[in-house]
Amino acid sequence: MLTGWGRTAPSAGRVIDLDGDAVRGAPHEALPIDEGRGAIPRGLGRSYGDPAQNGGGSVLRVLPGRSPISLDRNAATVTADAGVSFDDLLRVLVPAGFFVPVTPGTRFITVGGAIASDIHGKNHHVDGTFGHHCTRISLLTADGELRTLTPADGDLWWATIGGMGLTGLIVDATFDLIPIETSQCLVRTQRIANFDALVDTMAADDQRYSVAWVDLLASGAALGRSVLTCGEHARLDDLSAKQRRDPLAFAPPSLIDVPRGGPNVLSRAAVRAFNEVWYRKARRDHVGPESITGFFHPLDMVGAWNRLYGGAGFLQYQFVVPDDEVDTMRVAIERVVASGHASFLAVLKRFGPANPAMLSFPTSGWTLTLDVPAAASDLHVLLSELDELVLGAGGRHYLAKDAHITPSIVRAGYPRLAEWKAVRRSVDPHGYWISDQARRLGLLEEEVA
Amino acid sequence: MNNAVQQPQTILVLGGSSDIGRAIVEALASPALRHVVLAGRSSDPQRPDVSPDVTITTLDFDAGDPTTHRDVVAAAVEAAGDLDVVIQAFGQLGPDAADDPEAAAELVAVNTAGAVSSGLAVAEQLRRQGHGVLVVLSSVAGVRTRGSNFVYGATKAGQDAFATGLHHALHGTGARVLTVRPGFVRTAMTEGLEEVPFTIDPGDVADAVAGGLRRGKSIVWAPGVLRGVFGVLRYAPDAVWRRLDR
């Protein structure tokens, strides 16, 4: 039985491991025969809902081949197998003086997943999405052909980036890297008293990385109180003499693993206490060095943290609204606060402009991400209210997080969906590539005019 | 595919005119719901009170004719796609069954044999799609049979045993079974019968089913208190049990 990271809506499929080298050697024989339920690629299962599972069908993982990571130091690019995790990558890249162009809040994702979800990070407003930094993708399409795509391929390139694995199996890819002098980040941490102050501060922000953690239990005058962190990769001069001895050291710690089978410990009271401590422990305004793990991937220190929500799992809800819809964002936060659904670690971020990928999520505006336990019986009420707000403001939902929206919501949020479907169909007319999410959202269905 | 808050997109009701079936559809209705298939003997069953955006398809279904059950499931899939929730809602009370061997056999053919064959046809589809829930409307009448309606009770006991066993057989396939054990429910089937303690309405059964689906239960009682009541009553001395059955 497979689920996404949120552990909701399981389905059973046949998990098949493919070897990256074998796929490249004999692409025409690599794909399992369609027994009527198709296939979908899966990486490390970190998308939250059901995009990387396929009930009754095949679920394909590409295991890294013999030389899965090849770094070109002169060009500052890397070619990596699709199944390579960012954890593996960073352990090679950081000591060599490079960083991935974009990282989400965890290292435990794969290169293939990063492209298929067109992931973003704290630097979106400056650097755009991951797909924006890719220069070549090997894509195994449903006809068994291994195609080498570049941005010059136009439609298929931009349908594959953010295409949720539905144009084909990404086998490997080449992308640009960020040269770094140190493995530390120079981070400014500010406590922000409320939503208005947060928006003003973030709008004026000019740092490469920035993100705000928002306390979604604070209400009234404290609505939207946040801890804002902004940073850049630290230069050698920013480090202490001691740190300078091994400036590119990278040894991410893993502190504990959450055991299986526990109950939901993220009750409202627990989240309230956590939020209070998190806000209070943050310094009012402070600049200092932080490790890559501490700044980008703090939750990776807790293994299997998704189990904290107990057996019913949780939803991560992420949406974006345009720049001028700050008021909608405020109303959304008010709704969440009023609903009483505790959200642990809600995150607000400002996006830069969208890229040409048809289903890429980020677009110029404000994005909010919140986690809520799925067990609450009235959660659907809040979700429907938020959906309405988001669509009303011309916003949309992130498919890598989505676990509950509907075909009409995705159609409204992604105006280029029909265009994407046409490109998808041109390389997969029989619908070989399909996931539970694709069925749920009708991503393979013909658009009715 | 159910979404993360366990809202189905497609529902098949076997016994499409059932009051309880309709109430369950209404309780499970949400913006996620796209398609409801009502399979039953009536070609014009009462439409559930759901959004006009929901497509309703009607199919002919005879619980007593097992040769058609696979075809009915296939037709439902053809119309609606994957079946997220299937409700086995048909059933007869058979008031004359105790005195009429033929009527009794007919009751077994519908309530038990029909439940087994349609249940297996549904299970086959749910296994194929790797997800989905079969909701089986059993009855407390099958938990311990009463002298006053023991043939009905026996048919429901068979259906109940089949459903709980099927749930185990499906473990790991992505498909599962929710066995529902209502007490006395005010429906067209029970109209005119004398009410007993803990009598409820179809909407109460529907709420119990919705809650059970959300929590991933395999058995729900409606009302919930009957679980405790029958926990005791099923072991009550025969004389006491007969006295209660008035």
mmCIF file of C-alpha atoms in Angstrom, chain A residues 1 8-12 37 50 53 55-56 315 374-375 377 379-380 383-384 403-404 406-407 436 439-440 445, chain B residues 1-7 9 30-34 82 125 127-132 172-175 214-215:
data_model
loop_
_atom_site.group_PDB
_atom_site.id
_atom_site.type_symbol
_atom_site.label_atom_id
_atom_site.label_comp_id
_atom_site.label_asym_id
_atom_site.label_seq_id
_atom_site.Cartn_x
_atom_site.Cartn_y
_atom_site.Cartn_z
ATOM 1 C CA MET A 1 0.000 0.000 0.000
ATOM 2 C CA THR A 8 -3.875 9.783 3.511
ATOM 3 C CA ALA A 9 -5.784 7.937 0.732
ATOM 4 C CA PRO A 10 -3.692 4.772 0.284
ATOM 5 C CA SER A 11 -3.872 2.543 -2.766
ATOM 6 C CA ALA A 12 -2.161 -0.667 -3.786
ATOM 7 C CA ARG A 37 -4.012 0.639 -15.125
ATOM 8 C CA ASP A 50 -1.497 10.886 -4.291
ATOM 9 C CA GLN A 53 0.836 6.211 -6.440
ATOM 10 C CA GLY A 55 -3.971 2.021 -7.586
ATOM 11 C CA GLY A 56 -4.030 -1.301 -9.415
ATOM 12 C CA LEU A 315 -2.777 17.439 4.690
ATOM 13 C CA ALA A 374 -6.611 14.919 8.475
ATOM 14 C CA ALA A 375 -8.578 13.345 11.311
ATOM 15 C CA SER A 377 -14.231 15.758 11.027
ATOM 16 C CA LEU A 379 -11.663 19.934 8.054
ATOM 17 C CA HIS A 380 -13.384 19.807 4.665
ATOM 18 C CA LEU A 383 -10.648 23.504 2.883
ATOM 19 C CA SER A 384 -13.682 24.396 0.777
ATOM 20 C CA ALA A 403 -4.630 15.766 -1.754
ATOM 21 C CA HIS A 404 -8.165 17.063 -1.938
ATOM 22 C CA THR A 406 -11.271 18.663 -7.660
ATOM 23 C CA PRO A 407 -11.113 18.711 -11.478
ATOM 24 C CA ASP A 436 -4.248 8.335 -8.508
ATOM 25 C CA ARG A 439 -7.553 10.122 -12.036
ATOM 26 C CA ARG A 440 -8.869 12.213 -9.181
ATOM 27 C CA GLU A 445 -9.611 13.511 -19.528
ATOM 28 C CA MET B 1 -10.285 8.178 -5.707
ATOM 29 C CA ASN B 2 -11.141 9.367 -2.231
ATOM 30 C CA ASN B 3 -9.399 12.594 -1.336
ATOM 31 C CA ALA B 4 -7.383 13.091 1.841
ATOM 32 C CA VAL B 5 -10.487 13.862 3.895
ATOM 33 C CA GLN B 6 -12.086 10.633 2.677
ATOM 34 C CA GLN B 7 -14.586 12.259 0.359
ATOM 35 C CA GLN B 9 -15.749 11.029 -6.192
ATOM 36 C CA SER B 30 -19.163 17.016 -1.158
ATOM 37 C CA PRO B 31 -17.639 19.190 -3.854
ATOM 38 C CA ALA B 32 -15.477 16.148 -4.658
ATOM 39 C CA LEU B 33 -18.455 13.997 -5.659
ATOM 40 C CA ARG B 34 -18.759 13.601 -9.435
ATOM 41 C CA ASP B 82 -13.140 3.825 -10.477
ATOM 42 C CA GLN B 125 -13.249 -4.465 -9.225
ATOM 43 C CA ARG B 127 -8.946 -5.152 -6.065
ATOM 44 C CA ARG B 128 -8.306 -4.348 -9.719
ATOM 45 C CA GLN B 129 -8.284 -0.616 -9.034
ATOM 46 C CA GLY B 130 -6.232 -0.979 -5.816
ATOM 47 C CA HIS B 131 -8.550 1.132 -3.673
ATOM 48 C CA GLY B 132 -12.191 1.538 -2.690
ATOM 49 C CA GLY B 172 -3.354 -5.428 1.568
ATOM 50 C CA THR B 173 -5.172 -5.014 -1.759
ATOM 51 C CA GLY B 174 -6.173 -1.415 -1.166
ATOM 52 C CA ALA B 175 -9.832 -2.433 -1.040
ATOM 53 C CA ARG B 214 -13.473 8.738 7.715
ATOM 54 C CA ARG B 215 -11.918 6.816 10.570
#
